[in-house]
PDB file of C-alpha atoms in Angstrom:
ATOM      1  CA  MET R  12     -16.820   9.725   3.094  1.00 39.00           C
ATOM      2  CA  THR R  13     -13.365   9.854   1.527  1.00 42.00           C
ATOM      3  CA  ALA R  14     -10.548  12.325   2.091  1.00 46.00           C
ATOM      4  CA  THR R  15     -10.590  14.983  -0.697  1.00 49.00           C
ATOM      5  CA  TYR R  16      -7.932  17.279  -2.134  1.00 48.00           C
ATOM      6  CA  ASP R  17      -7.683  20.369   0.332  1.00 54.00           C
ATOM      7  CA  LEU R  18      -5.284  23.216   1.240  1.00 50.00           C
ATOM      8  CA  ARG R  19      -3.068  21.250   3.333  1.00 57.00           C
ATOM      9  CA  ASP R  20      -2.092  19.090  -0.060  1.00 60.00           C
ATOM     10  CA  SER R  21      -1.897  22.366  -1.777  1.00 58.00           C
ATOM     11  CA  ALA R  22       0.555  23.873   0.500  1.00 60.00           C
ATOM     12  CA  LEU R  23       2.516  20.750   0.717  1.00 61.00           C
ATOM     13  CA  ALA R  24       2.530  20.847  -3.371  1.00 58.00           C
ATOM     14  CA  VAL R  25       4.250  24.086  -3.137  1.00 58.00           C
ATOM     15  CA  THR R  26       6.755  23.057  -0.658  1.00 62.00           C
ATOM     16  CA  LEU R  27       7.759  19.601  -2.700  1.00 68.00           C
ATOM     17  CA  GLY R  28       7.657  21.394  -6.010  1.00 76.00           C
ATOM     18  CA  LYS R  29       4.239  20.903  -7.643  1.00 89.00           C
ATOM     19  CA  PHE R  30       4.073  18.979 -10.806  1.00 95.00           C
ATOM     20  CA  PRO R  31       3.194  19.809 -13.297  1.00 95.00           C
ATOM     21  CA  ALA R  32       3.414  23.457 -12.617  1.00 93.00           C
ATOM     22  CA  THR R  33       2.461  24.680 -15.842  1.00 94.00           C
ATOM     23  CA  SER R  34       0.446  23.227 -18.867  1.00 96.00           C
ATOM     24  CA  TYR R  35       2.447  20.946 -21.275  1.00 97.00           C
ATOM     25  CA  THR R  36       1.865  20.842 -25.606  1.00 97.00           C
ATOM     26  CA  VAL R  37       4.181  17.932 -26.032  1.00 98.00           C
ATOM     27  CA  ALA R  38       3.220  14.315 -24.487  1.00 98.00           C
ATOM     28  CA  SER R  39       6.909  13.016 -24.722  1.00 98.00           C
ATOM     29  CA  THR R  40       8.278  16.058 -22.717  1.00 98.00           C
ATOM     30  CA  TYR R  41       5.410  15.728 -20.276  1.00 98.00           C
ATOM     31  CA  CYS R  42       6.577  12.087 -19.910  1.00 98.00           C
ATOM     32  CA  LEU R  43      10.397  12.805 -19.554  1.00 98.00           C
ATOM     33  CA  ASP R  44       9.364  15.360 -16.582  1.00 97.00           C
ATOM     34  CA  TYR R  45       7.138  12.938 -14.914  1.00 98.00           C
ATOM     35  CA  PHE R  46       9.832  10.026 -14.716  1.00 98.00           C
ATOM     36  CA  ALA R  47      12.338  12.865 -13.752  1.00 97.00           C
ATOM     37  CA  GLU R  48       9.384  13.428 -10.836  1.00 97.00           C
ATOM     38  CA  LEU R  49       9.090   9.910 -10.038  1.00 98.00           C
ATOM     39  CA  ALA R  50      12.880   9.019  -9.852  1.00 98.00           C
ATOM     40  CA  LYS R  51      12.846  12.039  -7.248  1.00 97.00           C
ATOM     41  CA  ALA R  52      10.105  10.643  -5.325  1.00 97.00           C
ATOM     42  CA  ALA R  53      11.526   7.195  -5.337  1.00 98.00           C
ATOM     43  CA  GLY R  54      14.715   8.492  -3.820  1.00 97.00           C
ATOM     44  CA  SER R  55      12.361  10.070  -0.984  1.00 97.00           C
ATOM     45  CA  ILE R  56      11.570   6.506   0.084  1.00 98.00           C
ATOM     46  CA  ASP R  57      13.301   5.777   3.649  1.00 97.00           C
ATOM     47  CA  GLN R  58      14.862   2.555   2.892  1.00 97.00           C
ATOM     48  CA  ALA R  59      14.586   1.474   6.778  1.00 98.00           C
ATOM     49  CA  SER R  60      10.871   1.620   6.816  1.00 98.00           C
ATOM     50  CA  VAL R  61      11.008  -0.768   3.728  1.00 98.00           C
ATOM     51  CA  GLU R  62      13.240  -3.263   5.536  1.00 98.00           C
ATOM     52  CA  ARG R  63      10.965  -3.185   8.531  1.00 98.00           C
ATOM     53  CA  ALA R  64       7.844  -3.582   5.973  1.00 98.00           C
ATOM     54  CA  ALA R  65       9.541  -6.563   4.268  1.00 98.00           C
ATOM     55  CA  GLY R  66      10.440  -8.169   8.021  1.00 98.00           C
ATOM     56  CA  VAL R  67       6.959  -7.613   9.063  1.00 98.00           C
ATOM     57  CA  LEU R  68       5.758  -9.737   5.804  1.00 98.00           C
ATOM     58  CA  GLN R  69       8.342 -12.317   6.084  1.00 98.00           C
ATOM     59  CA  SER R  70       7.423 -13.171   9.582  1.00 98.00           C
ATOM     60  CA  ALA R  71       3.701 -13.488   8.671  1.00 98.00           C
ATOM     61  CA  TYR R  72       4.129 -15.612   5.850  1.00 98.00           C
ATOM     62  CA  THR R  73       6.425 -17.694   7.794  1.00 97.00           C
ATOM     63  CA  SER R  74       4.156 -18.180  10.515  1.00 97.00           C
ATOM     64  CA  GLY R  75       1.033 -18.530   8.623  1.00 97.00           C
ATOM     65  CA  ALA R  76      -0.653 -15.104   9.831  1.00 98.00           C
ATOM     66  CA  THR R  77      -2.860 -13.404   7.346  1.00 98.00           C
ATOM     67  CA  VAL R  78      -2.233 -10.420   5.829  1.00 98.00           C
ATOM     68  CA  PHE R  79      -4.857  -8.081   4.767  1.00 98.00           C
ATOM     69  CA  SER R  80      -4.401  -4.991   2.300  1.00 98.00           C
ATOM     70  CA  CYS R  81      -6.972  -2.439   1.666  1.00 98.00           C
ATOM     71  CA  GLY R  82      -7.224   1.344  -0.547  1.00 98.00           C
ATOM     72  CA  ASN R  83      -9.401   3.276  -2.391  1.00 98.00           C
ATOM     73  CA  GLY R  84      -9.759   4.360  -6.164  1.00 97.00           C
ATOM     74  CA  GLY R  85      -6.147   3.557  -7.645  1.00 97.00           C
ATOM     75  CA  SER R  86      -4.749   2.395  -4.158  1.00 98.00           C
ATOM     76  CA  ALA R  87      -7.664  -0.248  -4.378  1.00 98.00           C
ATOM     77  CA  ALA R  88      -6.205  -1.267  -7.597  1.00 98.00           C
ATOM     78  CA  ILE R  89      -2.600  -1.779  -5.968  1.00 98.00           C
ATOM     79  CA  SER R  90      -4.580  -3.579  -2.875  1.00 98.00           C
ATOM     80  CA  ASN R  91      -5.777  -6.179  -5.078  1.00 98.00           C
ATOM     81  CA  HIS R  92      -2.924  -6.396  -7.371  1.00 98.00           C
ATOM     82  CA  LEU R  93      -0.802  -6.882  -3.828  1.00 98.00           C
ATOM     83  CA  GLN R  94      -3.029 -10.055  -3.163  1.00 98.00           C
ATOM     84  CA  CYS R  95      -1.966 -11.631  -6.428  1.00 98.00           C
ATOM     85  CA  ASP R  96       1.693 -10.888  -6.267  1.00 98.00           C
ATOM     86  CA  HIS R  97       1.871 -11.530  -2.524  1.00 98.00           C
ATOM     87  CA  LEU R  98       0.221 -14.959  -2.744  1.00 98.00           C
ATOM     88  CA  LYS R  99       0.456 -16.247  -5.881  1.00 97.00           C
ATOM     89  CA  GLY R 100       4.182 -14.700  -6.650  1.00 97.00           C
ATOM     90  CA  VAL R 101       5.672 -15.057  -3.638  1.00 98.00           C
ATOM     91  CA  ARG R 102       4.321 -18.653  -3.186  1.00 97.00           C
ATOM     92  CA  THR R 103       5.856 -19.590  -6.784  1.00 96.00           C
ATOM     93  CA  GLU R 104       8.639 -22.051  -6.427  1.00 94.00           C
ATOM     94  CA  THR R 105       9.446 -21.236  -2.782  1.00 97.00           C
ATOM     95  CA  ASP R 106       8.310 -23.067   0.349  1.00 96.00           C
ATOM     96  CA  LEU R 107       6.023 -20.438   1.305  1.00 98.00           C
ATOM     97  CA  LYS R 108       2.059 -20.440   1.375  1.00 97.00           C
ATOM     98  CA  PRO R 109       1.167 -16.699   2.181  1.00 98.00           C
ATOM     99  CA  ARG R 110      -2.343 -15.994   3.543  1.00 98.00           C
ATOM    100  CA  VAL R 111      -3.267 -12.612   1.772  1.00 98.00           C
ATOM    101  CA  VAL R 112      -6.842 -10.948   1.297  1.00 98.00           C
ATOM    102  CA  SER R 113      -7.676  -7.623  -0.299  1.00 98.00           C
ATOM    103  CA  LEU R 114     -10.366  -6.013   1.567  1.00 98.00           C
ATOM    104  CA  SER R 115     -11.123  -3.910  -1.459  1.00 98.00           C
ATOM    105  CA  THR R 116     -12.188  -6.769  -3.720  1.00 97.00           C
ATOM    106  CA  ASN R 117     -15.728  -7.761  -3.156  1.00 97.00           C
ATOM    107  CA  MET R 118     -17.630  -4.971  -4.220  1.00 97.00           C
ATOM    108  CA  ALA R 119     -20.901  -6.671  -3.263  1.00 98.00           C
ATOM    109  CA  LEU R 120     -19.513  -6.659   0.384  1.00 98.00           C
ATOM    110  CA  VAL R 121     -18.084  -3.142   0.195  1.00 98.00           C
ATOM    111  CA  THR R 122     -21.296  -1.360  -0.881  1.00 98.00           C
ATOM    112  CA  ALA R 123     -23.577  -3.353   1.235  1.00 98.00           C
ATOM    113  CA  ILE R 124     -21.338  -2.152   4.374  1.00 98.00           C
ATOM    114  CA  ALA R 125     -21.088   1.497   3.021  1.00 98.00           C
ATOM    115  CA  ASN R 126     -24.645   1.613   2.250  1.00 98.00           C
ATOM    116  CA  ASP R 127     -25.693   0.155   5.879  1.00 98.00           C
ATOM    117  CA  LEU R 128     -22.980   1.188   8.017  1.00 98.00           C
ATOM    118  CA  GLY R 129     -21.127   4.067   6.216  1.00 98.00           C
ATOM    119  CA  TYR R 130     -18.381   3.883   3.768  1.00 98.00           C
ATOM    120  CA  GLU R 131     -15.707   4.789   6.652  1.00 98.00           C
ATOM    121  CA  ASN R 132     -16.824   1.073   7.853  1.00 98.00           C
ATOM    122  CA  VAL R 133     -16.056  -0.578   4.611  1.00 98.00           C
ATOM    123  CA  PHE R 134     -12.538  -2.021   5.975  1.00 98.00           C
ATOM    124  CA  SER R 135     -12.677  -2.143   9.640  1.00 98.00           C
ATOM    125  CA  TYR R 136     -16.022  -4.042   9.502  1.00 98.00           C
ATOM    126  CA  GLN R 137     -14.444  -6.636   7.645  1.00 98.00           C
ATOM    127  CA  LEU R 138     -11.558  -6.908   9.929  1.00 98.00           C
ATOM    128  CA  GLU R 139     -13.758  -7.311  12.937  1.00 98.00           C
ATOM    129  CA  SER R 140     -14.931 -10.906  11.134  1.00 98.00           C
ATOM    130  CA  ALA R 141     -11.601 -11.837   9.629  1.00 98.00           C
ATOM    131  CA  ALA R 142      -8.693 -10.666  11.455  1.00 98.00           C
ATOM    132  CA  ARG R 143      -6.899 -11.980  14.405  1.00 98.00           C
ATOM    133  CA  PRO R 144      -3.817 -11.084  16.588  1.00 98.00           C
ATOM    134  CA  GLY R 145      -0.913 -11.582  15.019  1.00 98.00           C
ATOM    135  CA  ASP R 146      -2.133 -10.713  11.586  1.00 98.00           C
ATOM    136  CA  VAL R 147      -1.169  -7.851   9.635  1.00 98.00           C
ATOM    137  CA  LEU R 148      -2.835  -4.764   7.657  1.00 98.00           C
ATOM    138  CA  ILE R 149      -1.384  -2.897   4.705  1.00 98.00           C
ATOM    139  CA  ALA R 150      -3.006   0.236   4.443  1.00 98.00           C
ATOM    140  CA  ILE R 151      -2.612   2.070   0.817  1.00 98.00           C
ATOM    141  CA  SER R 152      -3.585   5.803   0.843  1.00 98.00           C
ATOM    142  CA  SER R 153      -1.977   8.379  -1.201  1.00 97.00           C
ATOM    143  CA  SER R 154      -3.072  11.405   1.010  1.00 96.00           C
ATOM    144  CA  GLY R 155      -3.093   9.268   4.422  1.00 97.00           C
ATOM    145  CA  ARG R 156      -6.343  10.461   5.437  1.00 97.00           C
ATOM    146  CA  SER R 157      -9.415   8.513   4.162  1.00 97.00           C
ATOM    147  CA  PRO R 158     -11.457   8.055   6.829  1.00 98.00           C
ATOM    148  CA  ASN R 159     -12.045   4.375   6.069  1.00 98.00           C
ATOM    149  CA  ILE R 160      -8.072   3.859   5.936  1.00 98.00           C
ATOM    150  CA  VAL R 161      -7.315   5.513   9.396  1.00 98.00           C
ATOM    151  CA  ARG R 162     -10.304   3.700  10.979  1.00 98.00           C
ATOM    152  CA  ALA R 163      -8.986   0.510   9.695  1.00 98.00           C
ATOM    153  CA  ILE R 164      -5.543   0.997  11.263  1.00 98.00           C
ATOM    154  CA  GLU R 165      -6.959   2.235  14.583  1.00 98.00           C
ATOM    155  CA  TRP R 166      -9.062  -0.893  14.543  1.00 98.00           C
ATOM    156  CA  ALA R 167      -5.854  -3.211  13.961  1.00 98.00           C
ATOM    157  CA  ARG R 168      -3.699  -1.329  16.575  1.00 97.00           C
ATOM    158  CA  GLN R 169      -6.219  -1.933  19.148  1.00 97.00           C
ATOM    159  CA  HIS R 170      -6.545  -5.496  18.078  1.00 98.00           C
ATOM    160  CA  GLU R 171      -2.852  -6.706  17.826  1.00 98.00           C
ATOM    161  CA  VAL R 172      -2.588  -6.447  14.332  1.00 98.00           C
ATOM    162  CA  ALA R 173       0.536  -5.110  12.989  1.00 98.00           C
ATOM    163  CA  THR R 174       0.021  -2.369  10.436  1.00 98.00           C
ATOM    164  CA  ILE R 175       1.945  -1.131   7.263  1.00 98.00           C
ATOM    165  CA  SER R 176       0.840   2.095   5.705  1.00 98.00           C
ATOM    166  CA  LEU R 177       1.997   3.407   2.282  1.00 98.00           C
ATOM    167  CA  THR R 178       1.340   7.083   1.703  1.00 98.00           C
ATOM    168  CA  GLY R 179       2.316  10.215   0.124  1.00 97.00           C
ATOM    169  CA  PHE R 180       1.742  14.008   0.387  1.00 96.00           C
ATOM    170  CA  SER R 181       2.078  14.695   4.194  1.00 95.00           C
ATOM    171  CA  GLY R 182       1.032  11.208   5.497  1.00 97.00           C
ATOM    172  CA  GLY R 183      -2.063  12.085   7.440  1.00 97.00           C
ATOM    173  CA  ASP R 184      -2.785   9.969  10.362  1.00 97.00           C
ATOM    174  CA  SER R 185      -1.973   6.822   8.456  1.00 98.00           C
ATOM    175  CA  ARG R 186       1.539   7.803   8.436  1.00 98.00           C
ATOM    176  CA  LYS R 187       1.500   8.863  12.364  1.00 97.00           C
ATOM    177  CA  GLN R 188      -0.603   5.744  13.533  1.00 97.00           C
ATOM    178  CA  ALA R 189       0.831   2.590  11.530  1.00 98.00           C
ATOM    179  CA  ASP R 190       3.753   0.334  12.844  1.00 98.00           C
ATOM    180  CA  VAL R 191       5.533   1.099   9.864  1.00 98.00           C
ATOM    181  CA  ALA R 192       5.114   3.772   7.469  1.00 98.00           C
ATOM    182  CA  VAL R 193       6.587   3.193   3.728  1.00 98.00           C
ATOM    183  CA  HIS R 194       6.146   7.139   3.084  1.00 98.00           C
ATOM    184  CA  VAL R 195       6.409   8.575  -0.608  1.00 98.00           C
ATOM    185  CA  GLU R 196       7.530  12.500  -0.281  1.00 96.00           C
ATOM    186  CA  CYS R 197       5.589  13.604  -3.379  1.00 97.00           C
ATOM    187  CA  ALA R 198       2.326  15.671  -3.997  1.00 95.00           C
ATOM    188  CA  ASN R 199       1.181  14.030  -7.307  1.00 96.00           C
ATOM    189  CA  TYR R 200      -1.225  11.184  -6.823  1.00 97.00           C
ATOM    190  CA  GLY R 201      -0.137   9.228 -10.163  1.00 98.00           C
ATOM    191  CA  ILE R 202       3.424   9.469  -8.900  1.00 98.00           C
ATOM    192  CA  ILE R 203       2.732   8.311  -5.297  1.00 98.00           C
ATOM    193  CA  GLU R 204       0.513   5.353  -6.683  1.00 98.00           C
ATOM    194  CA  ASP R 205       3.255   4.469  -9.129  1.00 98.00           C
ATOM    195  CA  LEU R 206       5.740   4.171  -6.363  1.00 98.00           C
ATOM    196  CA  HIS R 207       3.319   2.396  -3.975  1.00 98.00           C
ATOM    197  CA  GLN R 208       3.161  -0.360  -6.703  1.00 98.00           C
ATOM    198  CA  CYS R 209       6.650  -0.723  -7.028  1.00 98.00           C
ATOM    199  CA  VAL R 210       7.099  -0.855  -3.270  1.00 98.00           C
ATOM    200  CA  MET R 211       4.592  -3.547  -3.360  1.00 98.00           C
ATOM    201  CA  HIS R 212       6.229  -5.392  -6.329  1.00 98.00           C
ATOM    202  CA  ALA R 213       9.821  -5.030  -4.936  1.00 98.00           C
ATOM    203  CA  ILE R 214       8.847  -6.638  -1.661  1.00 98.00           C
ATOM    204  CA  ALA R 215       7.128  -9.481  -2.960  1.00 98.00           C
ATOM    205  CA  GLN R 216       9.844 -10.289  -5.208  1.00 98.00           C
ATOM    206  CA  TYR R 217      12.490  -9.650  -2.423  1.00 98.00           C
ATOM    207  CA  ILE R 218      10.528 -12.278  -0.241  1.00 98.00           C
ATOM    208  CA  ARG R 219      10.402 -14.693  -2.992  1.00 98.00           C
ATOM    209  CA  GLN R 220      13.991 -14.914  -4.136  1.00 98.00           C
ATOM    210  CA  SER R 221      15.158 -14.900  -0.417  1.00 97.00           C
ATOM    211  CA  ARG R 222      13.623 -18.166  -0.149  1.00 96.00           C
ATOM    212  CA  MET R 223      15.625 -19.690  -3.210  1.00 95.00           C
ATOM    213  CA  SER R 224      19.015 -20.957  -4.181  1.00 94.00           C
ATOM    214  CA  ASP R 225      21.161 -18.736  -6.205  1.00 95.00           C
ATOM    215  CA  ASP R 226      20.984 -21.408  -8.976  1.00 94.00           C
ATOM    216  CA  VAL R 227      17.046 -21.010  -9.020  1.00 94.00           C
ATOM    217  CA  VAL R 228      17.037 -17.532  -8.797  1.00 96.00           C
ATOM    218  CA  THR R 229      19.479 -17.287 -12.185  1.00 96.00           C
ATOM    219  CA  VAL R 230      17.015 -19.388 -13.845  1.00 95.00           C
ATOM    220  CA  THR R 231      13.645 -17.714 -12.857  1.00 94.00           C
ATOM    221  CA  THR R 232      12.062 -14.566 -14.496  1.00 94.00           C
ATOM    222  CA  PHE R 233      10.651 -12.246 -12.079  1.00 96.00           C
TER     223      PHE R 233
END
């Protein structure tokens, strides 16, 4: 089973300032307020954790380790997008050849594991076959409480696989257990997912440009 919205999320929404707190009748007004909340939440991200996450991924891409990503729902889409930008994107015009795999992309495999072994095992089961010590897991979960995400982090930590979590709300066990937690202080799923996507893109582009000369960066579109 996946985590559901519960009273812990509701209480946190009150603490952080719930958005939206009332209904809107004008789309443009909602968008402006949404963007304001997005900027506020972006400012809550600990940049030291972003620095650590980038360092873990740089080391993995330099050493040839495999980076795995996973998530449910919108976070699954970010996981799949991460494979694109951190494999093809980082590799373009650099000396790196990243090994990146999204554990959320193969629906035949995911549903087979879920049907036979339980949805809580869909990511950890794949890691058991594919991951090796020295690899990296990026676990994406707005609540940080999805059982399959937490189980994947637990398995990774027990088998010398470095862990990076992207979380929101209180962060749950994903935030507590990961080696590096990039946390968005927010209680709106859309805003949290937007910023997880931004962090994913920013780190990919940072690593890519770090392997280029100034002259190449100047003429390259990112």
